[in-house]
Coordinates of N, CA and C in Angstrom, one line a residue:
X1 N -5.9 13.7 -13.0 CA -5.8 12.3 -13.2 C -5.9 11.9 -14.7
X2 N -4.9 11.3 -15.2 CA -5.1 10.8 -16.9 C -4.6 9.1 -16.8
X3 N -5.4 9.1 -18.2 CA -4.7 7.7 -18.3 C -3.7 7.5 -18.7
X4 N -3.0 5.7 -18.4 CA -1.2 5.9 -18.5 C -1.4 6.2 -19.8
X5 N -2.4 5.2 -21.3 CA -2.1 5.4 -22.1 C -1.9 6.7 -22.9
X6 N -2.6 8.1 -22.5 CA -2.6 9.0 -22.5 C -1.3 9.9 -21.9
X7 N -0.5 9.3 -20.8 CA 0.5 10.5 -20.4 C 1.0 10.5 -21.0
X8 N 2.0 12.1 -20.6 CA 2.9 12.1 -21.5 C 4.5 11.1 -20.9
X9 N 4.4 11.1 -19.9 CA 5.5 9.9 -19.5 C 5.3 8.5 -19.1
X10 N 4.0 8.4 -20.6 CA 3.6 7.0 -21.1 C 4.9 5.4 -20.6
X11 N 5.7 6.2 -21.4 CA 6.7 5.0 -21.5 C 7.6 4.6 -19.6
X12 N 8.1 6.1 -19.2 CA 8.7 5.7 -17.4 C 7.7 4.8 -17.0
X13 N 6.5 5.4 -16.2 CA 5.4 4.7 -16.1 C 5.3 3.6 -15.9
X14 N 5.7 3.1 -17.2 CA 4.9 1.3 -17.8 C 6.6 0.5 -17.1
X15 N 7.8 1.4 -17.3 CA 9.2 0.7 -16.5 C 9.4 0.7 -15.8
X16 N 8.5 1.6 -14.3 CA 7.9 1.6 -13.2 C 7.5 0.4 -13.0
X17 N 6.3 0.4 -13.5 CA 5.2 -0.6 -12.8 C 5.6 -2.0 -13.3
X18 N 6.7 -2.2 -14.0 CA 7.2 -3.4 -14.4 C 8.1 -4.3 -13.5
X19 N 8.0 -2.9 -12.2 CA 9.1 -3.3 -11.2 C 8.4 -3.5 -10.1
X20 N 7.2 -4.1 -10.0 CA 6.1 -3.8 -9.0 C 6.0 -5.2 -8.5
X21 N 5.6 -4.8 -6.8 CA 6.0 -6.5 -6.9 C 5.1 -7.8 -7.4
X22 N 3.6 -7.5 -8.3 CA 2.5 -7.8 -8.4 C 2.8 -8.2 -10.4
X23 N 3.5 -7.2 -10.4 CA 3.5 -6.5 -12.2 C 4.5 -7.1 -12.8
X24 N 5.4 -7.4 -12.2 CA 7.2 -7.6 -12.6 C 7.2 -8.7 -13.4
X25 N 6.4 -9.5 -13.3 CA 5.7 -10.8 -14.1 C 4.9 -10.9 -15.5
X26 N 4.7 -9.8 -15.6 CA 3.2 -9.5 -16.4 C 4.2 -9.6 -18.2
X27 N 3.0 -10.3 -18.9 CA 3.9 -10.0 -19.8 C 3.4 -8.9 -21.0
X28 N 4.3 -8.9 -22.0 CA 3.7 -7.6 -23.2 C 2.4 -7.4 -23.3
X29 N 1.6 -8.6 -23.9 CA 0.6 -8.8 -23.8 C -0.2 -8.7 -23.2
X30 N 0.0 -8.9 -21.7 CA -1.3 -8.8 -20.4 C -1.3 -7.0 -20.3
X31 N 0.1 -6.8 -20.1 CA 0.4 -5.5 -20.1 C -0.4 -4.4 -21.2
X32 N -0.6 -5.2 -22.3 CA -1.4 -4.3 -23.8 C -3.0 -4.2 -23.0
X33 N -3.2 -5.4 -23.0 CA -4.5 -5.5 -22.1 C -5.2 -5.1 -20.8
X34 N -4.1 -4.7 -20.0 CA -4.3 -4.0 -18.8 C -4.6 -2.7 -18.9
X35 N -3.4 -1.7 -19.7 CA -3.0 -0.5 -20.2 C -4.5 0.2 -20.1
X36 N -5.5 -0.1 -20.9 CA -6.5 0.9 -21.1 C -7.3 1.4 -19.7
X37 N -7.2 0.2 -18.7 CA -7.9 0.7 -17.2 C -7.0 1.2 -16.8
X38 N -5.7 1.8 -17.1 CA -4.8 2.5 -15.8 C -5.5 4.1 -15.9
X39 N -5.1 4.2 -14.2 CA -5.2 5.9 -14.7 C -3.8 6.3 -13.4
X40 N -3.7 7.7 -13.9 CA -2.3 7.7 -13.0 C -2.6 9.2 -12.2
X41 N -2.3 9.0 -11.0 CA -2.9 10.0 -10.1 C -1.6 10.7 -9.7
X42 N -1.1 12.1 -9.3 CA -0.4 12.6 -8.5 C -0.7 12.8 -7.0
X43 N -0.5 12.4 -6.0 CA -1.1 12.5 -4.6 C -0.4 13.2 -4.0
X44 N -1.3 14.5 -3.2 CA -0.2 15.3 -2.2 C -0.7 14.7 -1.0
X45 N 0.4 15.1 0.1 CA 0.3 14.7 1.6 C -0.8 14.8 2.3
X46 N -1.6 13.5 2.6 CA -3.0 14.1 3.5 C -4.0 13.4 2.4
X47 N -3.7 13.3 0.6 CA -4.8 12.6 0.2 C -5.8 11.4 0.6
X48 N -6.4 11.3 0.6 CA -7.1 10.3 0.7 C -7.6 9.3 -0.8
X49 N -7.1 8.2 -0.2 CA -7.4 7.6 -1.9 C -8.5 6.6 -1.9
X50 N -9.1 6.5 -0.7 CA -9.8 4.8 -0.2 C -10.1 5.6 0.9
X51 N -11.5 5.6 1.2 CA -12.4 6.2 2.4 C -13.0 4.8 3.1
X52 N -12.6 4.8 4.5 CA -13.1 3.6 5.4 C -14.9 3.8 5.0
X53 N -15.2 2.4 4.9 CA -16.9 2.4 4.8 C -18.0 2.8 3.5
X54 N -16.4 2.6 2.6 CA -17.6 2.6 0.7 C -17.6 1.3 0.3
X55 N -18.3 1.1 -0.5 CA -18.2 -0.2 -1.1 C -17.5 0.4 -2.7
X56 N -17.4 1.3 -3.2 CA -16.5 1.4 -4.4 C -15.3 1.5 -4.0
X57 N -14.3 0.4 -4.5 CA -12.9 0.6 -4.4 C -12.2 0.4 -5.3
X58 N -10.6 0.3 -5.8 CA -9.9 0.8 -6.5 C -8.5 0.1 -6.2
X59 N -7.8 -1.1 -7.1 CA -6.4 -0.9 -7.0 C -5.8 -0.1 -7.1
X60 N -4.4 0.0 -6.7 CA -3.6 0.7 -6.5 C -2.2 0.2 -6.5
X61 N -1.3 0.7 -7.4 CA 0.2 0.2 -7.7 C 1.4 1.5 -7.4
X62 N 2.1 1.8 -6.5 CA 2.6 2.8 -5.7 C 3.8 2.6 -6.8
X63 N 4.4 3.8 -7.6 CA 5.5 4.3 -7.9 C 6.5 5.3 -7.5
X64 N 5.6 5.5 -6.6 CA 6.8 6.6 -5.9 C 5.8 7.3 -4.7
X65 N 6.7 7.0 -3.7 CA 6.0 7.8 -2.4 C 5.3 6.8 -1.4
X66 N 5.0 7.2 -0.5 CA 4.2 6.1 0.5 C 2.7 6.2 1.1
X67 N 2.0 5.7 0.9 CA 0.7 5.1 1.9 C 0.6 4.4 2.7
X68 N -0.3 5.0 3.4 CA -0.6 4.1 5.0 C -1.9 3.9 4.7
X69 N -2.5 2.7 5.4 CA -3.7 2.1 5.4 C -4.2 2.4 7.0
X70 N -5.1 3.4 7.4 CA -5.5 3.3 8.5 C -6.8 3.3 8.7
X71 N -7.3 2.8 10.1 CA -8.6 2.5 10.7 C -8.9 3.2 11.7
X72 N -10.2 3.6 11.8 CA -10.9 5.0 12.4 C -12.2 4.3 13.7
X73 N -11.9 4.7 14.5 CA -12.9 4.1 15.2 C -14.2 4.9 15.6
X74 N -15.4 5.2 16.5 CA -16.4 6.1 16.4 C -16.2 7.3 17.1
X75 N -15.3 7.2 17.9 CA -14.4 8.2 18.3 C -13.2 8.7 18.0
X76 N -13.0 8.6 16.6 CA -12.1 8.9 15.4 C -10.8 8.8 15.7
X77 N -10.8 7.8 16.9 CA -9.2 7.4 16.9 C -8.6 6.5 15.8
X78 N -7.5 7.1 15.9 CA -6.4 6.2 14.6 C -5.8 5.1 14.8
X79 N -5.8 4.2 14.2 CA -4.5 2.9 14.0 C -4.2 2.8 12.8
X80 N -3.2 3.1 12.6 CA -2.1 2.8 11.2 C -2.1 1.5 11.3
X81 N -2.1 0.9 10.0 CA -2.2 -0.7 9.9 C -1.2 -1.1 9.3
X82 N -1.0 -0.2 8.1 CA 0.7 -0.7 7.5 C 1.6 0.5 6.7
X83 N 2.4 0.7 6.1 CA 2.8 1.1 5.3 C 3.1 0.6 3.8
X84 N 3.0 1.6 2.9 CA 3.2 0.7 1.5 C 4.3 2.0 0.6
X85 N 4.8 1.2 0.3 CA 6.0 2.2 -0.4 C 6.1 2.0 -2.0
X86 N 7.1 2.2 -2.6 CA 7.3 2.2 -4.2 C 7.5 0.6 -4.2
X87 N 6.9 0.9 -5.8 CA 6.7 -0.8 -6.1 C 5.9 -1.9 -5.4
X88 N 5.3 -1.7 -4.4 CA 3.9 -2.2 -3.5 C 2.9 -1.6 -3.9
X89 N 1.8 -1.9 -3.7 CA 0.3 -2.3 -3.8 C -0.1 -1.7 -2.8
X90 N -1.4 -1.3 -2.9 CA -2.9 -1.1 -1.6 C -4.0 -1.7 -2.1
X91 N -4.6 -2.6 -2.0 CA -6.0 -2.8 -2.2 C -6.9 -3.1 -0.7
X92 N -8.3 -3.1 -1.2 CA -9.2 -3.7 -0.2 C -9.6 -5.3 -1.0
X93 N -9.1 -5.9 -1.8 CA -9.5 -6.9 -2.3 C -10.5 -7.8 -1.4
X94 N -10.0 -8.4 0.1 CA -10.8 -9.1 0.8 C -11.9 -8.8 1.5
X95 N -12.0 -7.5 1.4 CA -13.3 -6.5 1.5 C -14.5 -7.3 0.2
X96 N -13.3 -6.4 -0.5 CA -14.6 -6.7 -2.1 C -15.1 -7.9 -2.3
X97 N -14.3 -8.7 -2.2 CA -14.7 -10.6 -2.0 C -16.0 -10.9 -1.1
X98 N -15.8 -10.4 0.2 CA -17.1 -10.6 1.0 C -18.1 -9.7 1.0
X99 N -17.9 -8.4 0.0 CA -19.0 -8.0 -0.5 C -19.3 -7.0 1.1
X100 N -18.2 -6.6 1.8 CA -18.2 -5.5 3.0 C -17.8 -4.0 1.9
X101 N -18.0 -3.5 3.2 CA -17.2 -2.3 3.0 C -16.2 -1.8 3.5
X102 N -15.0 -1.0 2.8 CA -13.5 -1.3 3.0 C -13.4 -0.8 4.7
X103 N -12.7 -1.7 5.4 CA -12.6 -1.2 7.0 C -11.5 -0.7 7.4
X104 N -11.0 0.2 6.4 CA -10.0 1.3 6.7 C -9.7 2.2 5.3
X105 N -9.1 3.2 5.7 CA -8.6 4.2 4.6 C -7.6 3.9 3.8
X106 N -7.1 4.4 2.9 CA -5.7 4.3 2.6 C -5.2 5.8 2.1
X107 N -4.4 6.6 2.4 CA -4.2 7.6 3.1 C -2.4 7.9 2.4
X108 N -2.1 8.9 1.1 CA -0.7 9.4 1.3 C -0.4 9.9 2.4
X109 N 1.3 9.3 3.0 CA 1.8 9.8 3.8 C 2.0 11.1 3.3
X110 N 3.1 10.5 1.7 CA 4.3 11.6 1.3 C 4.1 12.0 0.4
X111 N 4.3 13.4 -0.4 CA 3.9 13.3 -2.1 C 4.0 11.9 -2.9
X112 N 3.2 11.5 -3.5 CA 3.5 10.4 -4.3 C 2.7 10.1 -5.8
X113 N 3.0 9.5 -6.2 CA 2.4 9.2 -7.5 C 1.8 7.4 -7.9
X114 N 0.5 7.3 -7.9 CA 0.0 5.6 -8.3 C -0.3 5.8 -9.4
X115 N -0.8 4.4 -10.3 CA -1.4 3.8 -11.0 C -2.5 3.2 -10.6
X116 N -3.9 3.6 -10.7 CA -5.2 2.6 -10.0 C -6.3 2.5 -11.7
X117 N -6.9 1.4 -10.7 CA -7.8 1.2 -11.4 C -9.1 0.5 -10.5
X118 N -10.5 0.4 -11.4 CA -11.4 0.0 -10.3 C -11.3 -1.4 -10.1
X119 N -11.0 -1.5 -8.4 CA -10.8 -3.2 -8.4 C -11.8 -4.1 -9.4
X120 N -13.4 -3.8 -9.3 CA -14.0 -5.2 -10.1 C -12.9 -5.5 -11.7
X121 N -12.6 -4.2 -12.1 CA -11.9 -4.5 -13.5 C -10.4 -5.0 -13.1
X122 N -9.6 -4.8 -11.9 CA -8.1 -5.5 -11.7 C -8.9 -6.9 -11.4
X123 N -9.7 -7.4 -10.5 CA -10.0 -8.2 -10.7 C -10.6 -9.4 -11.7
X124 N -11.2 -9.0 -12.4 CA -11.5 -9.5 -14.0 C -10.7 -9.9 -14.8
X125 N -9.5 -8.7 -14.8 CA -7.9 -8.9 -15.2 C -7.6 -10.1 -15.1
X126 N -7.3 -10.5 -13.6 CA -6.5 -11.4 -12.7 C -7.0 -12.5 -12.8
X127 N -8.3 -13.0 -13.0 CA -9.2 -14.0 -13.4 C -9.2 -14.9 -14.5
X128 N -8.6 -13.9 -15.2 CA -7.9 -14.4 -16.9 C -6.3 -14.8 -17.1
X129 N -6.2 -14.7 -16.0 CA -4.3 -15.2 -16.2 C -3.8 -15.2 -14.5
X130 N -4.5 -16.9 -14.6 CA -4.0 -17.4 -12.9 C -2.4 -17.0 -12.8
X131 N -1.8 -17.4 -13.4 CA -0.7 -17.1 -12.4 C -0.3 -15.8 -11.4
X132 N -0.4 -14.3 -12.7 CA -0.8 -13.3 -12.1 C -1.7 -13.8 -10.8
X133 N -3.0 -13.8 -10.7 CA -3.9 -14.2 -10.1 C -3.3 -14.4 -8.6
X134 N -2.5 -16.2 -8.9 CA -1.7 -16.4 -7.4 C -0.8 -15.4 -6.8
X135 N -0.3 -14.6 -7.5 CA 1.1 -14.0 -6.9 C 0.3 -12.9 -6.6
X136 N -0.6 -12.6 -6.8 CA -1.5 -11.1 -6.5 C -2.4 -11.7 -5.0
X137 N -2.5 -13.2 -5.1 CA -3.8 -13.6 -3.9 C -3.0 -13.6 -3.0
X138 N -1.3 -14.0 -3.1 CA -0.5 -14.6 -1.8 C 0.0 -13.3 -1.5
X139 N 0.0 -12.1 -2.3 CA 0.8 -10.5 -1.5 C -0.2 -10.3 -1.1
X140 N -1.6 -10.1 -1.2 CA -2.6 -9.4 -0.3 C -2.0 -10.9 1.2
X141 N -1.9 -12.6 0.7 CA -2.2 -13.1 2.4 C -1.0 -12.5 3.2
X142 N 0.1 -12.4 2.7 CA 1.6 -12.3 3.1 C 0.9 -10.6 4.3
X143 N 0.3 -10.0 3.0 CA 0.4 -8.4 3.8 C -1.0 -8.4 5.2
X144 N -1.8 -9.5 4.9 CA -2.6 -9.6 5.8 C -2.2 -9.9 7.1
X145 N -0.9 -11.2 7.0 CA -0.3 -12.0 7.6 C 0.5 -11.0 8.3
X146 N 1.1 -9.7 8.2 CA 2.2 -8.8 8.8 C 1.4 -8.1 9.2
X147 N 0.2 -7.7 9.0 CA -0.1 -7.0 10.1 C -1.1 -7.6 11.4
X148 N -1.2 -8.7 11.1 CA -1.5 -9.4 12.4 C 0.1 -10.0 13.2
X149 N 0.8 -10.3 12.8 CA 2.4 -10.2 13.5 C 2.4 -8.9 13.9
X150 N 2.4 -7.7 13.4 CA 2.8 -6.1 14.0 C 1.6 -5.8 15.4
X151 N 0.3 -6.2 14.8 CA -0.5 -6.0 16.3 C -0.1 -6.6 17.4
X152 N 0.1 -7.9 17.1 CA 0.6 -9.1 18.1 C 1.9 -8.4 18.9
X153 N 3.2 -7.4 18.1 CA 4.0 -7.1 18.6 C 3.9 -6.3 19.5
X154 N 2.4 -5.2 18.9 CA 2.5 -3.8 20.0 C 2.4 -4.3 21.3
X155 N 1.9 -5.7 21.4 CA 1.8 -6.0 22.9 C 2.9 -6.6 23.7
X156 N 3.4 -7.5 22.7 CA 4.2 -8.2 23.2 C 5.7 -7.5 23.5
X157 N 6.8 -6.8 22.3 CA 7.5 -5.7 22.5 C 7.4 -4.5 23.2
X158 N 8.6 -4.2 23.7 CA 9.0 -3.0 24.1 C 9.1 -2.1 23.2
X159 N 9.1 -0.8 23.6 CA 9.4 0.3 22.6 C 10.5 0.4 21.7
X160 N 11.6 -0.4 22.4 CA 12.7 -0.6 21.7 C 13.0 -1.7 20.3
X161 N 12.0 -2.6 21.0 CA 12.0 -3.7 20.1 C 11.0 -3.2 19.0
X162 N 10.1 -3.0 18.8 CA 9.2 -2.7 18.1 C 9.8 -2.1 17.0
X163 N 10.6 -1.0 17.3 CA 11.4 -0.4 16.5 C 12.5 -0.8 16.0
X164 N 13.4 -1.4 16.0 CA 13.8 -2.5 15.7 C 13.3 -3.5 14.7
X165 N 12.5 -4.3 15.2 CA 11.4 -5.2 13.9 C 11.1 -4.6 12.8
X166 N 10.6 -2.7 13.0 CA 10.1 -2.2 11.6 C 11.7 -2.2 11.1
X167 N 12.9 -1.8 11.4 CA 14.0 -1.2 11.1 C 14.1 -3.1 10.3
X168 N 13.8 -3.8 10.6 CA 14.8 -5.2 9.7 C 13.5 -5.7 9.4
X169 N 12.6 -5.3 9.2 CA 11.3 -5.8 8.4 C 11.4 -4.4 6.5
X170 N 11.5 -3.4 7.5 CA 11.2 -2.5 6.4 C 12.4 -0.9 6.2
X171 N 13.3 -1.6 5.9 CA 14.6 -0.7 6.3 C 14.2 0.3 5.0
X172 N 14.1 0.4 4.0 CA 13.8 1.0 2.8 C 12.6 2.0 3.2
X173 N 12.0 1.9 4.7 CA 10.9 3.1 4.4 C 11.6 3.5 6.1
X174 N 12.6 3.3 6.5 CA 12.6 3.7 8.2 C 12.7 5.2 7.8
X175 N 13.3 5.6 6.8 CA 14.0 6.8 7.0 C 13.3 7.7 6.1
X176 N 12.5 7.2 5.5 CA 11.1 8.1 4.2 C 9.7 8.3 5.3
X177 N 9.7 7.7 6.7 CA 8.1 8.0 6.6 C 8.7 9.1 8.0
X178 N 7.1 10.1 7.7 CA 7.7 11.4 9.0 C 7.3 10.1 10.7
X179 N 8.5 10.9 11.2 CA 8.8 10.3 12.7 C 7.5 10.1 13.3
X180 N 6.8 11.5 13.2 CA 5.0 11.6 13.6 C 4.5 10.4 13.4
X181 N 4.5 10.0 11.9 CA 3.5 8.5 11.5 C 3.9 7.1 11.9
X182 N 5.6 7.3 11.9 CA 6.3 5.9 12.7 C 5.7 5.8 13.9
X183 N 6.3 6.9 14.8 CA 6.0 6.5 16.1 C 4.1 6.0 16.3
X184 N 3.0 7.1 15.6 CA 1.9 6.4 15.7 C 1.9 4.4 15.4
X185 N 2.5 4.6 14.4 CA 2.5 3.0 13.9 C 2.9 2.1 14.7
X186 N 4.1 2.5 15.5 CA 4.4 1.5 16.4 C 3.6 2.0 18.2
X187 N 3.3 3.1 18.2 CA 2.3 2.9 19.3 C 3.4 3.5 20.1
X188 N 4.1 4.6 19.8 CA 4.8 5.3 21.0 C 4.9 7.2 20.8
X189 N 5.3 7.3 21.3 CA 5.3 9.0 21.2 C 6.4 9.1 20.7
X190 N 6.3 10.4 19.4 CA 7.2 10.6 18.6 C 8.6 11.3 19.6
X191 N 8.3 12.1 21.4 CA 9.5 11.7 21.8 C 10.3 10.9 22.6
X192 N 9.5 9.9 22.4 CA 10.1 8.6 22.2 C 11.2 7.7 21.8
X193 N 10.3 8.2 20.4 CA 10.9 7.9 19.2 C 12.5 8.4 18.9
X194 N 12.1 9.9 19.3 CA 13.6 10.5 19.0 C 14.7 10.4 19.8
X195 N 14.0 9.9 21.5 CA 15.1 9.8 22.6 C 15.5 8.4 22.0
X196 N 15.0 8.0 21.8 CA 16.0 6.5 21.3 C 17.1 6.7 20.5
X197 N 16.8 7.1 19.6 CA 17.2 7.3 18.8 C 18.9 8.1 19.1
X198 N 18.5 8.9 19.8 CA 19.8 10.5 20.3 C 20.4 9.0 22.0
X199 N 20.1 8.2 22.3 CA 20.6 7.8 22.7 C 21.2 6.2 22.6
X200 N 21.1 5.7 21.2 CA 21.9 5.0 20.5 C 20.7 3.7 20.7
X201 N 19.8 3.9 20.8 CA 19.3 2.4 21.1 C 18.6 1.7 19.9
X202 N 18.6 2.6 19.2 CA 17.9 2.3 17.4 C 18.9 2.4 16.5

């Protein structure tokens, strides 16, 4: 892990995260000012980047590859809560606010590569330049907001439908995340998943 200002593909990087949905805003200046807290991680499949139940956490700005945010219960069953792709975000920000500890993981699906830093310092950042600020408070409500619509669906949808919703909610990751972690996400069995699919219903 190095810092951006330090890499050697200093400059992609910073044209990356310019396209982020949080960042895209930001201007030279905030950008000068940000720059020194980044650091840039390479993530293989299976990392863990955010452990359910610390209280140290860490933004996170996804340039390539995808994370899932899941939740472990005491019998270490899983719920996938969302997916986050290039150019999205993971934080626990509403954690850190109430002064909890984060109540889920955030977890590479796929090889990928972030930009993080330690939330108290993104948040410090974002305190100094409301506008940033709003557009960063309404993606964490927006993302809060869809995964209480997705739980609400697992009950109310069919298997068909479900799949469906993710396919015209999140067409850009139907075909990047493995079938294994979709089907978990929507709450069906990955042959399921595939019979739909081999018989035209997806």
């Amino acid at each position: 892990m190095d810092r951006v200002q330090d890499h050697p593909d200093r400059n992609f990087i910073f044209r990356k995260l310019q396209q982020n949905v949080i960042l895209k805003e930001m201007s030279e200046q905030q950008a000068a000012e940000l720059e020194p807290h980044l650091m840039v991680f390479d993530c293989k499949k299976g990392d863990v980047l955010l452990h359910q139940g610390v209280y140290e956490m860490d933004q996170f700005f996804i340039l390539d590859g995808i994370l899932k945010r899941v939740v472990t219960n005491a019998e270490a069953k899983e719920m996938i809560l969302r997916f986050a792709g290039r150019n999205d975000i993971e934080t626990s920000y509403a954690a850190w606010r109430l002064k909890n500890q984060t109540p889920y993981s955030i977890v590479s699906v796929t090889k990928a590569r972030i930009v993080k830093l330690p939330l108290p310092e993104w948040v410090n950042f974002v305190d100094k330049h409301p506008a940033l600020k709003q557009t960063f408070e309404h993606e964490v409500t927006r993302v809060m907001s869809d995964i209480m619509a997705h739980t609400i669906t697992l009950h109310l949808l069919h298997a068909p439908g479900r799949v469906h919703r993710f396919m015209r909610k999140h067409a850009d990751l139907f075909e990047c995340i493995p079938k294994k972690e979709l089907a978990s996400y929507l709450n069906i069995s990955a042959e399921t998943l595939s019979r739909l699919k081999h018989q035209g219903k997806i």
